[in-house]
mmCIF file of C-alpha atoms and ligand atoms in Angstrom:
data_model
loop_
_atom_site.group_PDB
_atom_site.id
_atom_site.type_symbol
_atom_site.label_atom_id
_atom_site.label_comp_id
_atom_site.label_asym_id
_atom_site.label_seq_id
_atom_site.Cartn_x
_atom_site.Cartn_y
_atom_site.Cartn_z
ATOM 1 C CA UNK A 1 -6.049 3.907 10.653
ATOM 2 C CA UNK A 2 -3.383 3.488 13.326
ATOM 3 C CA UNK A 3 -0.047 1.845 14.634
ATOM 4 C CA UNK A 4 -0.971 -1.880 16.042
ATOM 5 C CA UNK A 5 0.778 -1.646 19.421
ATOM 6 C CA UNK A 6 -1.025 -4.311 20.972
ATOM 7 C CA UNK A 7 -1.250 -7.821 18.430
ATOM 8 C CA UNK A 8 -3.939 -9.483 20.323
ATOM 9 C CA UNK A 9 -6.446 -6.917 18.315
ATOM 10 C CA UNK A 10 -6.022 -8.961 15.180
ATOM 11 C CA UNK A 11 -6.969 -13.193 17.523
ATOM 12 C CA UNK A 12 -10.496 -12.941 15.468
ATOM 13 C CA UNK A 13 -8.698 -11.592 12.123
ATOM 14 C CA UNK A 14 -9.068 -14.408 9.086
ATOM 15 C CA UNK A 15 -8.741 -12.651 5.536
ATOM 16 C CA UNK A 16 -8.439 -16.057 3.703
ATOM 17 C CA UNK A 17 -4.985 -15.746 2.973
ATOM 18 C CA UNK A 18 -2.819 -18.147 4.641
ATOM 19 C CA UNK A 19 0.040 -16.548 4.520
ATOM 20 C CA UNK A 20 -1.319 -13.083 5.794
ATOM 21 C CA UNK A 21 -3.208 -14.912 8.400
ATOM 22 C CA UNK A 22 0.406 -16.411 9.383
ATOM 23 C CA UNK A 23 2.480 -12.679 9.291
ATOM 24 C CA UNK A 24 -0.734 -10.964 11.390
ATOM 25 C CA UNK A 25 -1.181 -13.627 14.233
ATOM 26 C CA UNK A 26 2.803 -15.022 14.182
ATOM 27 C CA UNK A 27 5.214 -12.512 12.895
ATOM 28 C CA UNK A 28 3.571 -9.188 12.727
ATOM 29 C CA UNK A 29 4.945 -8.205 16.323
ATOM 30 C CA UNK A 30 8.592 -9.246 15.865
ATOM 31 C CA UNK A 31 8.721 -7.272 12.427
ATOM 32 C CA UNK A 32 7.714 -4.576 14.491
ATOM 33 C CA UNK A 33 10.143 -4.746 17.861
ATOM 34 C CA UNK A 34 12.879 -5.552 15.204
ATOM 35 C CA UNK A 35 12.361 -2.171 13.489
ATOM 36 C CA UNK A 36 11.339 -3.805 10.435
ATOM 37 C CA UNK A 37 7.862 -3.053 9.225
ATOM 38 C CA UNK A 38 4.914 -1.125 10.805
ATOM 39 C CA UNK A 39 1.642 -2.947 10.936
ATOM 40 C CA UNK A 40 -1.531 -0.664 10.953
ATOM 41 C CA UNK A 41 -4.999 -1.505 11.567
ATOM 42 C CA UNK A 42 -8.531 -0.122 9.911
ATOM 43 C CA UNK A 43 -11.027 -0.120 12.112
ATOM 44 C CA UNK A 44 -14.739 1.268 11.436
ATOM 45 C CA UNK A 45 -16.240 4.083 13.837
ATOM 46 C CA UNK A 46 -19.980 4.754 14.424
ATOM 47 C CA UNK A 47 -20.584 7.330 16.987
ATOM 48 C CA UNK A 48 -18.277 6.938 20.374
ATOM 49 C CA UNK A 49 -18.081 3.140 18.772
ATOM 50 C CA UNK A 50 -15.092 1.497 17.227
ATOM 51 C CA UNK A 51 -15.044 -1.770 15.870
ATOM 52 C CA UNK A 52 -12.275 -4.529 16.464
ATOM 53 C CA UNK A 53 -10.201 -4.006 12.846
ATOM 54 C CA UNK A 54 -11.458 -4.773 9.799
ATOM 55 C CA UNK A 55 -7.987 -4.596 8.207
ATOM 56 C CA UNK A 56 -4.061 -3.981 8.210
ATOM 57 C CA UNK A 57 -1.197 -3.536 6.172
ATOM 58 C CA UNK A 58 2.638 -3.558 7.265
ATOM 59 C CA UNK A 59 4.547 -1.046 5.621
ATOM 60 C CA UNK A 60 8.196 -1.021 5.477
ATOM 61 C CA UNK A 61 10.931 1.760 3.511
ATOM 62 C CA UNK A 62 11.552 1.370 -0.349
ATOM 63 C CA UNK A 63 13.434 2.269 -3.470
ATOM 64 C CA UNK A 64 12.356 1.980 -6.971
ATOM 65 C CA UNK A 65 15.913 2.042 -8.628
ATOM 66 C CA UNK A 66 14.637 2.309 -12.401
ATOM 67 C CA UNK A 67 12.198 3.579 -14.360
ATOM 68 C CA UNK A 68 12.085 2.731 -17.857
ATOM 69 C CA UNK A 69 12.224 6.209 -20.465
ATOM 70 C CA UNK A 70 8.555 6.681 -21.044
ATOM 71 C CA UNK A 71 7.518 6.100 -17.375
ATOM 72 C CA UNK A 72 10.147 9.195 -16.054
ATOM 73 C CA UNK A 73 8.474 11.271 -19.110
ATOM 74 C CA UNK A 74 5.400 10.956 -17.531
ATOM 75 C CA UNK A 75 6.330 11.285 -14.180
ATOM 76 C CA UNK A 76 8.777 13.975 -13.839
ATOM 77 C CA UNK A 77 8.332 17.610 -15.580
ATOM 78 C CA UNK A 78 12.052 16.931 -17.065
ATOM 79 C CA UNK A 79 11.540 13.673 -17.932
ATOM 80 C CA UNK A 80 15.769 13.733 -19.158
ATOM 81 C CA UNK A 81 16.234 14.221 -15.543
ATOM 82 C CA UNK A 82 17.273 10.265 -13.539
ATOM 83 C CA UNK A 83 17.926 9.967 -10.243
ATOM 84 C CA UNK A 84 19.602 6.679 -8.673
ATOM 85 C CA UNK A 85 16.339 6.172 -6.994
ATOM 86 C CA UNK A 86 13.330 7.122 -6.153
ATOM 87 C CA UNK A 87 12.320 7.211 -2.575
ATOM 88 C CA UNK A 88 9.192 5.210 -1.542
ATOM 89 C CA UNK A 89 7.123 3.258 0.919
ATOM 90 C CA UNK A 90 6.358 -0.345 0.533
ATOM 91 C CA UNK A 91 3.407 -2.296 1.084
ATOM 92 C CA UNK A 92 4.390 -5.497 2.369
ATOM 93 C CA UNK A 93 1.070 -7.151 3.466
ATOM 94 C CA UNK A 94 -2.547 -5.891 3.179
ATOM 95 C CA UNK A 95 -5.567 -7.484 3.953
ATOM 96 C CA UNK A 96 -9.209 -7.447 4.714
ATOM 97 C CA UNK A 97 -11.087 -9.273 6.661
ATOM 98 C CA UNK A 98 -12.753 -11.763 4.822
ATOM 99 C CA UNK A 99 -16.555 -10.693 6.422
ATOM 100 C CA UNK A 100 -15.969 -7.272 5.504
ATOM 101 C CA UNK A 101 -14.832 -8.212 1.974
ATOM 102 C CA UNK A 102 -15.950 -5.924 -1.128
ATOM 103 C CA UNK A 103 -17.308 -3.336 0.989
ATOM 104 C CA UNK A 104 -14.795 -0.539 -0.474
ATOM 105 C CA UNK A 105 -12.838 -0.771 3.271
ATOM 106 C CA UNK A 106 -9.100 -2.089 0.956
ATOM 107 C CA UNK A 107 -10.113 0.979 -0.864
ATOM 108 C CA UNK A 108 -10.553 2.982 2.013
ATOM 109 C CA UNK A 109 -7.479 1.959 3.647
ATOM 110 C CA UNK A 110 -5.665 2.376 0.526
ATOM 111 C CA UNK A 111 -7.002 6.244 0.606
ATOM 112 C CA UNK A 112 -5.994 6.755 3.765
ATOM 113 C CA UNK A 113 -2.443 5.334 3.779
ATOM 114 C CA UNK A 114 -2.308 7.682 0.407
ATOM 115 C CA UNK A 115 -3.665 10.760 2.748
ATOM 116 C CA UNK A 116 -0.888 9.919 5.311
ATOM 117 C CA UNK A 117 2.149 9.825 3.012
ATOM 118 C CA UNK A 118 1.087 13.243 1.181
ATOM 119 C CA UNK A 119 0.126 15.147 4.636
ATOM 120 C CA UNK A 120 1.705 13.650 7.393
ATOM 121 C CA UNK A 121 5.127 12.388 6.480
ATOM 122 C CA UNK A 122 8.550 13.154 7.600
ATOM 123 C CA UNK A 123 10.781 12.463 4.874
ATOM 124 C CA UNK A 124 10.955 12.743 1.013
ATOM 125 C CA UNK A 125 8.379 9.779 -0.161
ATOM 126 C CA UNK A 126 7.049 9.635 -3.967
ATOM 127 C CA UNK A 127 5.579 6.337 -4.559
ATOM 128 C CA UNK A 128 3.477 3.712 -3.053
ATOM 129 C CA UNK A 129 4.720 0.332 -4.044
ATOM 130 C CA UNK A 130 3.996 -2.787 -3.731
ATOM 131 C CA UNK A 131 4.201 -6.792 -4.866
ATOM 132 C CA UNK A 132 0.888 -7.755 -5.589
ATOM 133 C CA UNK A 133 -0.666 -11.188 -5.970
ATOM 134 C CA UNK A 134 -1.390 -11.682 -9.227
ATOM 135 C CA UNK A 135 -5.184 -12.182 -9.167
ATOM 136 C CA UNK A 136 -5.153 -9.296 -6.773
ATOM 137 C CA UNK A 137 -3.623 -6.764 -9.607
ATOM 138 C CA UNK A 138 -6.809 -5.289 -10.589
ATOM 139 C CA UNK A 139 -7.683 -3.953 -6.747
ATOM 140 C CA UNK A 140 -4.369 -1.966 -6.926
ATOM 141 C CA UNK A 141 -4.992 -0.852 -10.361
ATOM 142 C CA UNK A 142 -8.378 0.454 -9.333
ATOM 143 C CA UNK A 143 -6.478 2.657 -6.963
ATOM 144 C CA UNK A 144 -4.308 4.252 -9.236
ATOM 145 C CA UNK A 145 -1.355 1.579 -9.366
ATOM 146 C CA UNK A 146 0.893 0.869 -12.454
ATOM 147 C CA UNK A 147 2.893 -1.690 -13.512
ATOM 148 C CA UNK A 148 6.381 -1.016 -12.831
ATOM 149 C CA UNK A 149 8.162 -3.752 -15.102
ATOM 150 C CA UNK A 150 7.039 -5.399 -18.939
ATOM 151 C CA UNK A 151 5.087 -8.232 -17.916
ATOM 152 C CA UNK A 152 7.766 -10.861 -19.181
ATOM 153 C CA UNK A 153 9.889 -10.092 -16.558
ATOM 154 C CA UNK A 154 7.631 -11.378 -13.948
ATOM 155 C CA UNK A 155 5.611 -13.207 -15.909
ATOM 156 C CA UNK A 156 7.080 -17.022 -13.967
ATOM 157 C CA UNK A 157 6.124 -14.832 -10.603
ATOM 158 C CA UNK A 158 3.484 -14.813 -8.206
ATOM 159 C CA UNK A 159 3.543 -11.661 -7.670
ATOM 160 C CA UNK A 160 4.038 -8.288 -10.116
ATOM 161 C CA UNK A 161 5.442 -4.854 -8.846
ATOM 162 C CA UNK A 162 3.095 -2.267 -9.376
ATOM 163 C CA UNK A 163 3.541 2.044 -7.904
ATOM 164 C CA UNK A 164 1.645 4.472 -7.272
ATOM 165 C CA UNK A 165 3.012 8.326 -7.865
ATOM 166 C CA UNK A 166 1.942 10.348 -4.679
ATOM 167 C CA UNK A 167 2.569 13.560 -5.806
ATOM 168 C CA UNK A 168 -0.621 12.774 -8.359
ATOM 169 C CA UNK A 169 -2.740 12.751 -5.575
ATOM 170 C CA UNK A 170 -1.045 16.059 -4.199
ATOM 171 C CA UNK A 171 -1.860 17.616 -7.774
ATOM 172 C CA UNK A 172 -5.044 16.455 -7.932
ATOM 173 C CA UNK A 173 -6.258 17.787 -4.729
ATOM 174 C CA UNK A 174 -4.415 21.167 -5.221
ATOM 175 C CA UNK A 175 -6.973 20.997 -8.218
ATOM 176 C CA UNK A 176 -9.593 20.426 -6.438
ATOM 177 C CA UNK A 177 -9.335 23.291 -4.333
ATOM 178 C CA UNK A 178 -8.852 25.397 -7.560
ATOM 179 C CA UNK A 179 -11.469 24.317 -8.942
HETATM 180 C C1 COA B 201 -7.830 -7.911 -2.186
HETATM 181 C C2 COA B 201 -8.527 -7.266 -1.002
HETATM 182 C C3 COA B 201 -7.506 -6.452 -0.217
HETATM 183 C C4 COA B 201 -9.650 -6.347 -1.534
HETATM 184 O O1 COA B 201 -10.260 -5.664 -0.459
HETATM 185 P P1 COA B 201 -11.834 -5.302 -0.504
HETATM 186 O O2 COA B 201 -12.110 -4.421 0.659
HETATM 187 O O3 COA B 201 -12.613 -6.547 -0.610
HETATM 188 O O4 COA B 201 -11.955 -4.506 -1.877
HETATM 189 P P2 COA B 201 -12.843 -3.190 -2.170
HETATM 190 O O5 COA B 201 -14.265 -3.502 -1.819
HETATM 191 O O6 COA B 201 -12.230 -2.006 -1.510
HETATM 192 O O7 COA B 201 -12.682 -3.101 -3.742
HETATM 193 C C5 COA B 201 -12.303 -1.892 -4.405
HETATM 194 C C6 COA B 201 -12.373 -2.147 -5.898
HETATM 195 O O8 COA B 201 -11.453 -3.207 -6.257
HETATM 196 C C7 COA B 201 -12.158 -4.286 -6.887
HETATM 197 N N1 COA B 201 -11.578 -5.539 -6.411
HETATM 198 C C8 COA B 201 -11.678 -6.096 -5.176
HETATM 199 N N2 COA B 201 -11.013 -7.276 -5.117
HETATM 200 C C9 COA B 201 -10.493 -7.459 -6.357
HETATM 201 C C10 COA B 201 -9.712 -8.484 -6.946
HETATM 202 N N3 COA B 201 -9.350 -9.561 -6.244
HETATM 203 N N4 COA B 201 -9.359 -8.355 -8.247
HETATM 204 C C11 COA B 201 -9.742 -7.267 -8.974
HETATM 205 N N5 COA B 201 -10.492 -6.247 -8.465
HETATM 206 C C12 COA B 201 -10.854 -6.344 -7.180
HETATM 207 C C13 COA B 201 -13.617 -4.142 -6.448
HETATM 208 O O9 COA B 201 -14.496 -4.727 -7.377
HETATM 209 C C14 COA B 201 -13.760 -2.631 -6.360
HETATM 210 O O10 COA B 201 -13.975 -2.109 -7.660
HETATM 211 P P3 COA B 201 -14.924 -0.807 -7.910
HETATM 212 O O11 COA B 201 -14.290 0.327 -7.126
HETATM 213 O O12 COA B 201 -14.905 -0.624 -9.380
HETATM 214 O O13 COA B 201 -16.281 -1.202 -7.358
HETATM 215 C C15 COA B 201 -9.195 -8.333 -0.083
HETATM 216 O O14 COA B 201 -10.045 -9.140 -0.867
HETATM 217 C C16 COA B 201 -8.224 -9.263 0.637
HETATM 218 O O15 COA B 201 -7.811 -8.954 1.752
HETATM 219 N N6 COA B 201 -7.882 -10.424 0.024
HETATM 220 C C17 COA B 201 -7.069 -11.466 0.689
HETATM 221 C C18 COA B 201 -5.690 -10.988 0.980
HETATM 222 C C19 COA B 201 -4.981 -10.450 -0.243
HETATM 223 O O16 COA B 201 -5.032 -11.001 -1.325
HETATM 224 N N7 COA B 201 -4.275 -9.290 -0.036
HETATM 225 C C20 COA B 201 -3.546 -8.623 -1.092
HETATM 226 C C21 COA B 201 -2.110 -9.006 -1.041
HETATM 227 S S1 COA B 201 -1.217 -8.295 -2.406
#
């Protein structure tokens, strides 16, 4: 997984998503120059070989601004305890290349943009978050995602906000060196 400097990478990318295909090959670069989202790419490695990417996803800054009473009991030790907000990092487009599809590699990434954001970053970051397709929910939930809202609030939407609580994954490895 690293920082797309150079777009041309992604000319054979297709991950049967129109609108993906659109932000990767159109827009990708100009979100980046204009300081607005980071694009990675996933690329497989066999020996001193890399392959051309198999994946990306643009991440960009976030907030969740409210969590609902139950949902801060279960995330927070004092669950009485509410901030304004919650700092977080968005996922604003993922996708896999369609020939490389249900292989585990959206899992993969998903681990290892997970792995960065508990080891390598700068600032305060809790939660993963992103709007996910619809039809796509059940990927993210496979990862560890929630729902963030009741579904009748987004139940007219294409998409549905889901999170994921990073500093599960930080307890769960402390456990597994415990262990
Ligand atoms: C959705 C997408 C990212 C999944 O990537 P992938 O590499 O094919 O998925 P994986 O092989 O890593 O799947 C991991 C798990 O999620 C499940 N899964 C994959 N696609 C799913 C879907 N559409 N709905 C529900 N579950 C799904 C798999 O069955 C697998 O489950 P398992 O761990 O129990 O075996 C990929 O199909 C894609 O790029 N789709 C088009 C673009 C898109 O929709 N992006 C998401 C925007 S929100």
């Amino acid at each position: 997984m690293e920082p797309v400097e150079d777009f041309k990478i992604f000319d054979g990318f297709c991950c049967g998503d129109e609108d993906l295909n659109d932000f990767i090959h159109n827009d990708a670069a100009r979100y980046a120059d204009d300081l607005l989202a980071i694009t990675y790419s996933f690329r497989l490695k066999q020996d001193e070989l890399i392959s051309d990417p198999v994946a990306f996803t643009s991440i960009l800054n976030d907030a969740i601004r409210h969590f609902n009473k139950s949902q801060r009991r279960k995330l927070f030790a004092n669950g009485k305890r509410s901030y304004e907000q919650y700092p977080a990092v968005k996922i604003g487009r993922f996708g896999v290349d369609s020939r490389y599809k249900n292989l585990k590699i959206g899992k993969s990434f998903l681990n290892a943009l997970k792995d960065f954001f508990v080891t390598r970053n700068r600032t305060g970051c809790r939660f993963i978050t992103v709007d996910a397709y619809r039809e796509i929910s059940g990927f993210y939930e496979k990862s560890d995602f929630s729902f963030l809202l009741p579904s009748e609030v987004e139940k007219d939407e294409r998409t549905v906000s889901m999170y994921l609580d990073l500093k599960r994954i930080v307890l769960q490895r402390q456990a597994a060196f415990q262990a």
